[in-house]
Short mmCIF file of C-alpha atoms in Angstrom, two decimals:
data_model
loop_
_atom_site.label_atom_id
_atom_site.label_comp_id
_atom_site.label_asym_id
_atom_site.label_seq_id
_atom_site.Cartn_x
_atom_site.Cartn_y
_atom_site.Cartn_z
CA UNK S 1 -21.60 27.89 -48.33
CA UNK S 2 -21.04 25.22 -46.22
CA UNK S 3 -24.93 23.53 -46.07
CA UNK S 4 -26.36 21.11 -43.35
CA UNK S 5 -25.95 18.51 -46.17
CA UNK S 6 -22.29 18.58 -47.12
CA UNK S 7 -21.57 19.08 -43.00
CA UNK S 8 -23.19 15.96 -42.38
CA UNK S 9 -20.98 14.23 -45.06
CA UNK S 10 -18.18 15.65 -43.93
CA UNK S 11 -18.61 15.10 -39.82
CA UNK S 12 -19.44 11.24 -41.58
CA UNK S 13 -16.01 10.73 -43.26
CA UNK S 14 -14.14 12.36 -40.40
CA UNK S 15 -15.60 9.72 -38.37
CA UNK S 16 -15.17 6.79 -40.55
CA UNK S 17 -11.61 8.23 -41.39
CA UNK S 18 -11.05 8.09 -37.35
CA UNK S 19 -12.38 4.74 -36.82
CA UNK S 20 -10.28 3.06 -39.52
CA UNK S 21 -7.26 4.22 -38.14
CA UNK S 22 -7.60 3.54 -34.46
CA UNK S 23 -8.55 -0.10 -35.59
CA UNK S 24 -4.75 -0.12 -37.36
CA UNK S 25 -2.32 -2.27 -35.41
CA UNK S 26 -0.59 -0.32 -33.30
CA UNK S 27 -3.20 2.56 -33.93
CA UNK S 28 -1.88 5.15 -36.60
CA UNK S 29 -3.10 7.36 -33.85
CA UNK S 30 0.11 6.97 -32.27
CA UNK S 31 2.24 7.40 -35.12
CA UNK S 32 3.25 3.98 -35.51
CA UNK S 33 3.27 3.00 -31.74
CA UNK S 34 2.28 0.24 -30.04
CA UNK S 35 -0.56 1.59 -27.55
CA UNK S 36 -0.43 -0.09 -24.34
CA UNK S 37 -3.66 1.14 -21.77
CA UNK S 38 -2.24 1.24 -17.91
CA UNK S 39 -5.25 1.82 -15.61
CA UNK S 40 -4.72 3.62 -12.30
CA UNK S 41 -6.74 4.42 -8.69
CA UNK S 42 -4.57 7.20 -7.54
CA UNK S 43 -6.92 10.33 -7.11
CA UNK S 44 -4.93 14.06 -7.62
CA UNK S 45 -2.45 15.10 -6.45
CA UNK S 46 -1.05 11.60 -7.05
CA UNK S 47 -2.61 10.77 -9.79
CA UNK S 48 -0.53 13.88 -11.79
CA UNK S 49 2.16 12.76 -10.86
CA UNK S 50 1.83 8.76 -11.49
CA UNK S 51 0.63 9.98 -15.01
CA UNK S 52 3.77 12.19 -15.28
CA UNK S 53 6.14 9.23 -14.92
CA UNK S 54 3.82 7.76 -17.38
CA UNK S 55 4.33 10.74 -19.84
CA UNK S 56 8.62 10.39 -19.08
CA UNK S 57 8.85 7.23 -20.14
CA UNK S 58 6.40 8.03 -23.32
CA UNK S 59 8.75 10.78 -24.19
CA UNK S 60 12.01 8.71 -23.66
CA UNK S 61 11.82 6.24 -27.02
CA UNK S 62 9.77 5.50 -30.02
CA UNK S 63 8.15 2.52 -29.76
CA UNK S 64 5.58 2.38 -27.37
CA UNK S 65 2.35 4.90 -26.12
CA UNK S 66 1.53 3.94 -22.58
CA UNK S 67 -2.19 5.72 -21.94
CA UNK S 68 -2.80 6.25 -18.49
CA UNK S 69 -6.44 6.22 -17.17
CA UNK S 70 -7.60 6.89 -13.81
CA UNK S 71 -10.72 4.81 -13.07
CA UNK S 72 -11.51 5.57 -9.27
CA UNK S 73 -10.26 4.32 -6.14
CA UNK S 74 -8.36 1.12 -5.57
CA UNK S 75 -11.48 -0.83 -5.25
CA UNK S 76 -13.52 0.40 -8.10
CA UNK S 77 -10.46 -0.12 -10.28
CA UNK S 78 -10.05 -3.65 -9.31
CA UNK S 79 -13.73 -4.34 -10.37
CA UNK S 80 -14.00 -2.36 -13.38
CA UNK S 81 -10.30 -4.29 -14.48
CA UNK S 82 -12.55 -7.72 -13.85
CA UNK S 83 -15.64 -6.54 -15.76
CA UNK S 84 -13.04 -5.64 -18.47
CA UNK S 85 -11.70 -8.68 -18.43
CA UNK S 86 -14.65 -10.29 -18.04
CA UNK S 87 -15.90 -8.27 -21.56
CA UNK S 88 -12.67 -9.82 -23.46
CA UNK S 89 -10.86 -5.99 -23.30
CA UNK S 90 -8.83 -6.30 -20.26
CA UNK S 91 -6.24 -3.43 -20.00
CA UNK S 92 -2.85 -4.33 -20.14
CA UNK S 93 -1.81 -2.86 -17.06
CA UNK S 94 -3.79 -2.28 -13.94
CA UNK S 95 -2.82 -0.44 -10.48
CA UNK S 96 -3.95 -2.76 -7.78
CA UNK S 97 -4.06 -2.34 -4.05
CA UNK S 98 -1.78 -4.41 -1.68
CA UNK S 99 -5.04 -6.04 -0.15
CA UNK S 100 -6.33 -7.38 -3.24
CA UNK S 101 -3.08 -9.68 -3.72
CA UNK S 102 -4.71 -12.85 -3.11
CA UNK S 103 -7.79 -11.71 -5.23
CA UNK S 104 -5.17 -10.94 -7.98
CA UNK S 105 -3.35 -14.23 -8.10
CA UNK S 106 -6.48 -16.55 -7.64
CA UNK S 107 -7.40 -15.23 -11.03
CA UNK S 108 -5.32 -17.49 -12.61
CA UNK S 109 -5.27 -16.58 -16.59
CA UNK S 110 -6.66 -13.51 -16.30
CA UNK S 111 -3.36 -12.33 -15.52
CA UNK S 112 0.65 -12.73 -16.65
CA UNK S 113 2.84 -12.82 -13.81
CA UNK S 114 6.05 -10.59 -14.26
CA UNK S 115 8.43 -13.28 -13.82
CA UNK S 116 6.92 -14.80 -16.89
CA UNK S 117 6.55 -11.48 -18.99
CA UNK S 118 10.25 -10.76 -18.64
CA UNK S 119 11.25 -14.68 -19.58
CA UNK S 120 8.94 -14.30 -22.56
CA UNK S 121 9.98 -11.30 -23.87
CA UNK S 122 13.70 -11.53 -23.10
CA UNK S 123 14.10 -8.05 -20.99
CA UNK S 124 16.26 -7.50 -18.64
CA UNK S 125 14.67 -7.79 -14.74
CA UNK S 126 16.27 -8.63 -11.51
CA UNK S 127 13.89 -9.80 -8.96
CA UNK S 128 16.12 -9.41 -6.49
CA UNK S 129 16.89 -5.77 -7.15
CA UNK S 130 13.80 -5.35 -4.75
CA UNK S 131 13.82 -4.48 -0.99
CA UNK S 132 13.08 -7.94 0.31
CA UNK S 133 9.81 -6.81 2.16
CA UNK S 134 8.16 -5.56 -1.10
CA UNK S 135 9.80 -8.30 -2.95
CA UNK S 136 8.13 -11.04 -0.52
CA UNK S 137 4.76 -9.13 -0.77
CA UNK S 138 4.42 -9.39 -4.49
CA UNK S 139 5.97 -13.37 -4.98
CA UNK S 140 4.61 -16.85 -5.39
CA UNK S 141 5.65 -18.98 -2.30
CA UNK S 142 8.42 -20.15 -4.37
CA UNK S 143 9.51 -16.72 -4.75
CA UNK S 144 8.20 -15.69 -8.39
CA UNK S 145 7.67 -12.12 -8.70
CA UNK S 146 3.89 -11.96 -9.88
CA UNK S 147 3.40 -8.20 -10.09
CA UNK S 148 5.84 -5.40 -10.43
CA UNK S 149 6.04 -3.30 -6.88
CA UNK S 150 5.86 0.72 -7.74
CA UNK S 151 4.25 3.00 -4.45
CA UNK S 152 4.92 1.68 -1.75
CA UNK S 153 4.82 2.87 1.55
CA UNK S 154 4.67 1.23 5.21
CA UNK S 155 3.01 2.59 8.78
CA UNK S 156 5.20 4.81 10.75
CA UNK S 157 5.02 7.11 14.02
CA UNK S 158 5.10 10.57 13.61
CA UNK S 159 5.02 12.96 16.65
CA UNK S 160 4.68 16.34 17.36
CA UNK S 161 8.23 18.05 18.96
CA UNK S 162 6.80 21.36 20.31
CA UNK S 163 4.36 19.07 22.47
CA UNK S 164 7.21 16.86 23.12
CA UNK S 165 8.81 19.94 25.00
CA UNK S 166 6.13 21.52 26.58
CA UNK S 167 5.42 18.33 28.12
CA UNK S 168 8.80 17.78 28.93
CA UNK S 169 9.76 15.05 26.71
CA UNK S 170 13.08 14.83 24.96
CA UNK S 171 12.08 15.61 21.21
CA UNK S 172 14.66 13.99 19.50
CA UNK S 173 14.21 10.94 21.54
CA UNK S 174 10.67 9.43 20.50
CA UNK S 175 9.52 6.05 22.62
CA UNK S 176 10.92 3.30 21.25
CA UNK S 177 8.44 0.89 22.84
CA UNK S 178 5.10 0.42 24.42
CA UNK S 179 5.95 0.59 27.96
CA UNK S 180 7.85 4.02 26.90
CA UNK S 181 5.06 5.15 24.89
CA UNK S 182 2.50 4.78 27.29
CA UNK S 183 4.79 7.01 30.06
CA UNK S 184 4.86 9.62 27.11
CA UNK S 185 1.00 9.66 26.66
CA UNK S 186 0.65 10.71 30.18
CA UNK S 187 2.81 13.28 30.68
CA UNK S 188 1.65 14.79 27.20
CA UNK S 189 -1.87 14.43 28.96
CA UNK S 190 -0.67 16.00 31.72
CA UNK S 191 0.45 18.75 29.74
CA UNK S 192 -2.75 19.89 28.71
CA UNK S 193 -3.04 17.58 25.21
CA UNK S 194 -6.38 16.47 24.69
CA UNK S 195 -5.42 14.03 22.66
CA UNK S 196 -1.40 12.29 22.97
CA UNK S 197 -1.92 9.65 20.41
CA UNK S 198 -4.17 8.15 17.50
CA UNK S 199 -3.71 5.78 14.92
CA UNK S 200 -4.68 5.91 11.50
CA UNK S 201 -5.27 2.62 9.37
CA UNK S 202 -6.17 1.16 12.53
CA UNK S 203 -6.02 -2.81 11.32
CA UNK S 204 -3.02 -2.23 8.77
CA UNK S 205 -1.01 -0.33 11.93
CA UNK S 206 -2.37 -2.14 14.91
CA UNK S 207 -2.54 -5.52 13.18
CA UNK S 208 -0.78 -6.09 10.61
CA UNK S 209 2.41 -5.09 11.32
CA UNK S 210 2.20 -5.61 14.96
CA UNK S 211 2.30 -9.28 13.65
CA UNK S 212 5.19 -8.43 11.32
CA UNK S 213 7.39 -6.55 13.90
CA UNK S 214 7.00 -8.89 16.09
CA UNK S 215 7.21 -12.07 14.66
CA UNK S 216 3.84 -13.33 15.37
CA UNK S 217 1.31 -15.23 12.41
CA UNK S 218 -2.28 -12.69 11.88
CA UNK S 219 -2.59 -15.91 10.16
CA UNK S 220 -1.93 -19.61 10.02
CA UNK S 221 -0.55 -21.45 6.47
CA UNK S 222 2.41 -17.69 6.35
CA UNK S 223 -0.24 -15.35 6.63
CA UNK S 224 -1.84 -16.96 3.47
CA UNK S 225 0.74 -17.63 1.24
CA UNK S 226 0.96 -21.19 2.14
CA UNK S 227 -2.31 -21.99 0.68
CA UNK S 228 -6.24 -20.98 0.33
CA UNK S 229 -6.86 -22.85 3.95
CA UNK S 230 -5.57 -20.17 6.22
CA UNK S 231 -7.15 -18.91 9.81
CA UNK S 232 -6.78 -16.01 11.59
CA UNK S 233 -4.46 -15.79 14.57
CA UNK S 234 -5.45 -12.58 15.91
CA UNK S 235 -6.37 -13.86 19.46
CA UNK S 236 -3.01 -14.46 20.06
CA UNK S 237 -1.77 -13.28 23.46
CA UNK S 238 0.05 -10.38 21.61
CA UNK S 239 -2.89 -9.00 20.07
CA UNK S 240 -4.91 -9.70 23.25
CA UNK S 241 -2.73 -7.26 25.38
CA UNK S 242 -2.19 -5.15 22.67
CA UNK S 243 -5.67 -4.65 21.96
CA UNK S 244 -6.89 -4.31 25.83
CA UNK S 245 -3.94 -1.61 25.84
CA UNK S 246 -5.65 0.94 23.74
CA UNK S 247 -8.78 0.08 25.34
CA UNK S 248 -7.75 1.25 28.48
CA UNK S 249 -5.45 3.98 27.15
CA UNK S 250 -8.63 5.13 26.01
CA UNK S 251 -10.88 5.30 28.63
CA UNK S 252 -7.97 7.32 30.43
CA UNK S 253 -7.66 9.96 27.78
CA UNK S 254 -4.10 8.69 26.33
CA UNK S 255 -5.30 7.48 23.34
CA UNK S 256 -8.09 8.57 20.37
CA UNK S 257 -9.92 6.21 18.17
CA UNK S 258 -10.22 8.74 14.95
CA UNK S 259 -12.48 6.40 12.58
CA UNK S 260 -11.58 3.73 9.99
CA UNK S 261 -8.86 3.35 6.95
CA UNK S 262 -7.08 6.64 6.77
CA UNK S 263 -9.60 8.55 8.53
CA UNK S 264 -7.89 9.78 11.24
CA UNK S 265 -4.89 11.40 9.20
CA UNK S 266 -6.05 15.07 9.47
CA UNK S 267 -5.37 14.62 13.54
CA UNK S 268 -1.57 15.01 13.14
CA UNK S 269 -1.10 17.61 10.98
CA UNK S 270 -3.73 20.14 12.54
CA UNK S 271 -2.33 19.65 16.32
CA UNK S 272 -4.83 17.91 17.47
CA UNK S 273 -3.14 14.67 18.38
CA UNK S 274 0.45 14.80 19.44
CA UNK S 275 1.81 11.45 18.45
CA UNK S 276 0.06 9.25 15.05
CA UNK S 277 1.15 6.32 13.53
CA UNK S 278 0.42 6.22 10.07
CA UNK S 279 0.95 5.79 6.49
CA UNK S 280 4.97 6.73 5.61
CA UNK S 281 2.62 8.30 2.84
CA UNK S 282 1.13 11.05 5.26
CA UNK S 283 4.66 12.67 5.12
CA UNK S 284 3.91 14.86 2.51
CA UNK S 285 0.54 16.21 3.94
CA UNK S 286 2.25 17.08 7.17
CA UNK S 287 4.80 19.30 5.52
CA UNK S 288 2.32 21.14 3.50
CA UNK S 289 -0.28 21.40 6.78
CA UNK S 290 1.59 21.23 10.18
CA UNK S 291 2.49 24.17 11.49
CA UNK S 292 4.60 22.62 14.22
CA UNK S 293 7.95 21.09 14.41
CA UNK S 294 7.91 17.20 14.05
CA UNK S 295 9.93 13.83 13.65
CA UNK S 296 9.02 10.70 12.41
CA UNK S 297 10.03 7.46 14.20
CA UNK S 298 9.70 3.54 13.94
CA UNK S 299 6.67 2.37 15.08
CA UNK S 300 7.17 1.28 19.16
CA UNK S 301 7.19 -2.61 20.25
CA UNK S 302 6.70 -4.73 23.01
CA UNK S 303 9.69 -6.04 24.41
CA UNK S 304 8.11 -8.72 26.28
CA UNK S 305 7.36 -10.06 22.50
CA UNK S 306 10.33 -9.67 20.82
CA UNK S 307 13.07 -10.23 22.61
CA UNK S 308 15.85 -10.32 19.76
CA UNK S 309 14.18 -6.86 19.19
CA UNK S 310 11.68 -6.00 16.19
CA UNK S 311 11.35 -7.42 13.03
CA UNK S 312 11.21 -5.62 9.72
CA UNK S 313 7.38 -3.81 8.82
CA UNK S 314 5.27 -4.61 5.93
CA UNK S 315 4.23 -2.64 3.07
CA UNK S 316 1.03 -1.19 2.15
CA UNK S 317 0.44 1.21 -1.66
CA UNK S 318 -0.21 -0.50 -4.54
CA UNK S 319 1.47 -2.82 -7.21
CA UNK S 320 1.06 -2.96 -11.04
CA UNK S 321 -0.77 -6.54 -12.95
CA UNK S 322 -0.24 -7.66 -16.33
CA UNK S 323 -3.69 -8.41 -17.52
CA UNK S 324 -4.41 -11.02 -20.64
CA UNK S 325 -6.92 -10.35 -23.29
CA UNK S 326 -7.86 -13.09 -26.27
CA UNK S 327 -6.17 -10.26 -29.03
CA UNK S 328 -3.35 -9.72 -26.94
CA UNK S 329 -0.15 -9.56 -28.90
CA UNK S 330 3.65 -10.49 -28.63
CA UNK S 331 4.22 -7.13 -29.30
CA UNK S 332 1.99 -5.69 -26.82
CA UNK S 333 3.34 -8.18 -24.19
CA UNK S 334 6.79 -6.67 -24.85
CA UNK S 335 5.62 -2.76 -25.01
CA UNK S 336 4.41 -3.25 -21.04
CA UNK S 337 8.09 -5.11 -20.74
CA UNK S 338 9.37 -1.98 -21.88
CA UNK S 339 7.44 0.26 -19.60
CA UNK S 340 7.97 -2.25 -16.85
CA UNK S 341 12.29 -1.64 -17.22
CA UNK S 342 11.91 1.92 -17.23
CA UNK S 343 9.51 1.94 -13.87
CA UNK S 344 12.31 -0.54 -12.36
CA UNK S 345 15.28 1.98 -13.29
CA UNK S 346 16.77 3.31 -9.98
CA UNK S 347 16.63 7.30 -11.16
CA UNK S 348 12.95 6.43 -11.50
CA UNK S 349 12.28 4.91 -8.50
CA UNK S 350 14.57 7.29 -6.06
CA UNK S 351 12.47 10.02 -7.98
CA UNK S 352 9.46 8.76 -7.40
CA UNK S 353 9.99 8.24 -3.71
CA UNK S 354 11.79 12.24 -3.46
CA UNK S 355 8.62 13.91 -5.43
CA UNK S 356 5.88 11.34 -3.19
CA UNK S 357 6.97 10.05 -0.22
CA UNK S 358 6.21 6.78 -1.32
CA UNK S 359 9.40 4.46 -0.28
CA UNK S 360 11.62 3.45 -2.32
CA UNK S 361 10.96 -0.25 -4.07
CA UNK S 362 14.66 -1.12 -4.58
CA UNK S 363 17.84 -0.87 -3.16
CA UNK S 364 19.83 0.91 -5.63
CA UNK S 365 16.73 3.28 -5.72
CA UNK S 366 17.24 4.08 -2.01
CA UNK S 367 21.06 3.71 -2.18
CA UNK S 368 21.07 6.63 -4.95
CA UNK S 369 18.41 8.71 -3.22
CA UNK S 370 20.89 8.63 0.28
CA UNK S 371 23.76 9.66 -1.73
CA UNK S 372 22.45 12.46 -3.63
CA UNK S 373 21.94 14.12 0.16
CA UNK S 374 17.71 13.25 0.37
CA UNK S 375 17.86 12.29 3.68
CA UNK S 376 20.29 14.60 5.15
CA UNK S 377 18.05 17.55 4.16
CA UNK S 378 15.10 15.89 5.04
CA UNK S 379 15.67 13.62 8.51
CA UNK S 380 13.37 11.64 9.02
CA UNK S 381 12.56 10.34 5.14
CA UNK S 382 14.46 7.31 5.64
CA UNK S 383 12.70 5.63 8.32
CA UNK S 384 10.17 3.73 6.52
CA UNK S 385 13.20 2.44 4.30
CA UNK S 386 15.13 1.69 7.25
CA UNK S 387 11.91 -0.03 9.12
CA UNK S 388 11.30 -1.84 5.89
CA UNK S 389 15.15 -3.64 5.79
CA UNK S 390 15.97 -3.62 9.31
CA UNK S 391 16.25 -7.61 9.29
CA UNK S 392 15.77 -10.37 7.08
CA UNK S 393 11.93 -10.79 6.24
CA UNK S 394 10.28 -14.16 8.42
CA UNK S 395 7.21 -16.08 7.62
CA UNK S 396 5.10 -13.69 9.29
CA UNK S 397 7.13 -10.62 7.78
CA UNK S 398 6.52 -11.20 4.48
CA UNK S 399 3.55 -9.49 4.25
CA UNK S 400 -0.53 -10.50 4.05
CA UNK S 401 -1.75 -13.37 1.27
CA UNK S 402 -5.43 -13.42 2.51
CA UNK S 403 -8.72 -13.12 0.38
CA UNK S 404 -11.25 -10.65 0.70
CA UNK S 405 -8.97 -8.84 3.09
CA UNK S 406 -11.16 -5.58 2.35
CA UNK S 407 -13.83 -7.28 4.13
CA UNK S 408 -11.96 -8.82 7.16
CA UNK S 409 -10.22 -5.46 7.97
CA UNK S 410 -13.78 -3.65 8.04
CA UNK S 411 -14.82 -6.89 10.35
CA UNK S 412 -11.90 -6.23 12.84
CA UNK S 413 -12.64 -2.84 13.02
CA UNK S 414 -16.55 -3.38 13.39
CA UNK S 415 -15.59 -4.99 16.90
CA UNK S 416 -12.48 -2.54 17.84
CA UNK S 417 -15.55 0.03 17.54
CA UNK S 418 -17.56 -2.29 20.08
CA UNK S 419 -14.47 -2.69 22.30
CA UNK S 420 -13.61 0.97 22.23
CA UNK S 421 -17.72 1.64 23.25
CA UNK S 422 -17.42 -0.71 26.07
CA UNK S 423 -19.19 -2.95 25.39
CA UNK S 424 -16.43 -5.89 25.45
CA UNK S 425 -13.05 -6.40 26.37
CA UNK S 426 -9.92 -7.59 23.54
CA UNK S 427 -10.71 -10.94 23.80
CA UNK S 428 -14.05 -11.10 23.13
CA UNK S 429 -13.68 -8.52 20.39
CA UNK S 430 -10.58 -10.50 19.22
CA UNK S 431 -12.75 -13.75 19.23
CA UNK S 432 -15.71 -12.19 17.72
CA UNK S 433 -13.45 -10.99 14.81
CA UNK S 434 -11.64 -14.29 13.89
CA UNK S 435 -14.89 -16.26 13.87
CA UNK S 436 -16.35 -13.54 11.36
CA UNK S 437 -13.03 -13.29 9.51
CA UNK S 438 -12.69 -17.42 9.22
CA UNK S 439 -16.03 -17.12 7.33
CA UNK S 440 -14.96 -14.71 4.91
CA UNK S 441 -11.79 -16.62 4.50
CA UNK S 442 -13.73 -20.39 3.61
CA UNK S 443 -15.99 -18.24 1.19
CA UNK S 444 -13.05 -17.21 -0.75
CA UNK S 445 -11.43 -20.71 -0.17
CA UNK S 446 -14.87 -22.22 -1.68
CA UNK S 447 -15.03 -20.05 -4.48
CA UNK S 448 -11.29 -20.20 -5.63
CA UNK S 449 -10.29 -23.82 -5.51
CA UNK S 450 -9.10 -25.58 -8.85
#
């Protein structure tokens, strides 16, 4: 009989038994492996699948056990990584938004950049094997990759065709610019549709790669990456007009202010708004939900400011940080390596991009996804791609290297939402926002010099 006694004992010596081995190197746990802990801020259905890749490359060799944790959204991740570190148990890798860049590399040894992880541990990498846009995002100023790129996405238009014809729009032909985007609003108006266009991620979309397509600095020093002393630019002419534009679009019915970040998504797919730009990432709600026929376009530009045409977009999704730890090991260094070559292989990317509708992060990854017939069954997949590497990346293409960039895009929309009330115009809401920004900006400046 098994009495309270001996159960005690034995629940005792299974636990000491446990403890001893998962303080092994390597942790007899994993059968010899080296254990490498990847923490990650994509909710379901994402998640499943990030933590299936994970789970591939676990079952493709022997040597190392990559355990994949989801700890919340982007932001709660990136604070419970710096408590971690903080503690002196740091994961090895951590999933960090595209916005928290600059908070990423001002953390100087908290981190390994990949450049230096693949020079230390001798593996294979080719920087340049990434789609220069992503590549740019993710680099030093001297062009040192510092994280490895993996979903990626970028803002795109997607319209509704059936609305397109009723209001007797050509469907296949989506406006290419403003001008011809603003003509489209009102007839869809005049069709009956109670709401022709939105925009979701209004400051990442309206913003941020208006500046990119167009050529034009959100901010001085290369949008941050020339240094810590950057300033916003946003009351530019460009974003002046731009800004006014919706304002008035607006106020005559053309255009619907749906709420912050990604807010407004659900517009699109349930009919409600005929045109959106958004996330390249929305893609695979919109197949799922619509229950229209659609396209998916570049996003429009003003010709009046870019007269050699548009520029390439930026990116937006997430990359993945090496994090240091005062135990850390050679051999734990090279596991992550390991995992890092897989993630960069172009079967894994291409798939990745095919199951998510995430772009792809490298050429070859793209280039194999084309010729395997992706896009000709499914038109329209290969715009962000295409918007992504439609020219060389400039200065102010490159992408966003500002700190607490959170904060500044919840400040710019604070005073779209007072514009959009009436009560100001662009410029003063324009103003309003780069004085408030420019704060936030010599806080983090403060805070982060050596």
């Amino acid at each position: 009989m098994l009495t309270r006694r001996k159960l005690a004992l034995l629940t005792g010596a299974a636990t000491t038994t446990a403890l001893l081995l998962a303080a092994l190197p390597g942790s007899a746990l994993a059968q010899g492996k080296t254990v490498i802990d990847f923490w990650h801020g994509l909710p379901q259905p994402l998640g499943g699948q990030l933590e299936q890749v994970v789970k591939e490359f676990n079952d493709s060799q022997q040597a190392v056990q990559v355990n994949a944790s989801y700890k919340g959204a982007y932001p709660e991740t990136m604070q419970a990584a710096i408590a971690a570190f903080r503690a002196g148990n740091a994961p090895h890798v951590v999933q960090m938004f595209e916005v928290g860049t600059a908070t990423m590399m001002a953390a100087g040894p908290a981190i390994k950049p990949v450049y230096q992880l693949m020079q230390e541990t001798g593996a294979a990498f080719d920087a340049n094997a990434y789609i220069p846009a992503v590549k740019g995002y993710y680099s030093s100023k001297d062009g040192k990759m510092m994280a490895l790129p993996f979903n990626s996405s970028s803002t795109i238009m997607f319209y509704n065709k059936d609305a397109f014809q009723k209001a007797g729009l050509d469907p296949n032909k989506p406006p290419a610019t403003w001008p011809e985007m603003i003509e489209a609003t009102k007839k869809l108006k005049a069709s009956g549709s109670t709401c022709p266009m939105t925009t979701s991620w209004p400051v990442w979309a309206q913003f941020e790669q208006l500046g990119a397509i167009h050529n034009t600095p959100f901010a001085s020093q290369a949008n941050g990456f020339g240094g810590l002393n950057a300033e916003l630019k946003i009351d530019a002419p460009l974003y002046v007009k731009h800004v006014q534009t919706l304002i008035d679009m607006q106020k005559e019915g053309l255009f619907k202010y749906g709420g912050r970040d990604n807010k407004p998504d659900a517009l699109f797919p349930s009919g409600e708004c005929a045109m959106i730009h958004g996330s390249s990432g929305l893609r695979s709600r919109i197949l799922k939900e619509a229950t229209f026929a659609w396209g998916a376009a570049p996003l429009p530009y003003w010709p009046d400011f870019a007269k050699d045409g548009p520029k390439n977009s930026i990116i937006g999704g997430a990359a993945f940080w090496v994090m240091t730890s005062p135990k850390r090991t050679p051999a734990e260094y090279k596991a992550v390596s390991q995992f890092f070559s897989y993630l960069a292989k172009p079967e894994v990317d291409s798939k990745w991009h095919m199951d998510t509708g995430y772009v792809p992060v490298t050429m070859k990854g793209f280039e194999l996804t084309k010729a395997q017939g992706y896009y000709e069954k499914n038109p329209g997949a290969d715009v962000p791609a295409a918007q992504l590497t439609r020219t060389p990346t400039t200065e102010n293409s490159m992408g966003l290297r500002l700190g607490n960039l959170p904060e500044i895009r919840n400040i710019i929309q604070e005073e779209l939402e007072k514009a959009f009330q009436g009560q100001q115009d662009a410029k003063q809401a324009l103003d309003s926002a780069v004085k408030r920004g420019n704060a936030v900006l010599r806080n983090f400046e403060r805070a982060n010099k050596g």
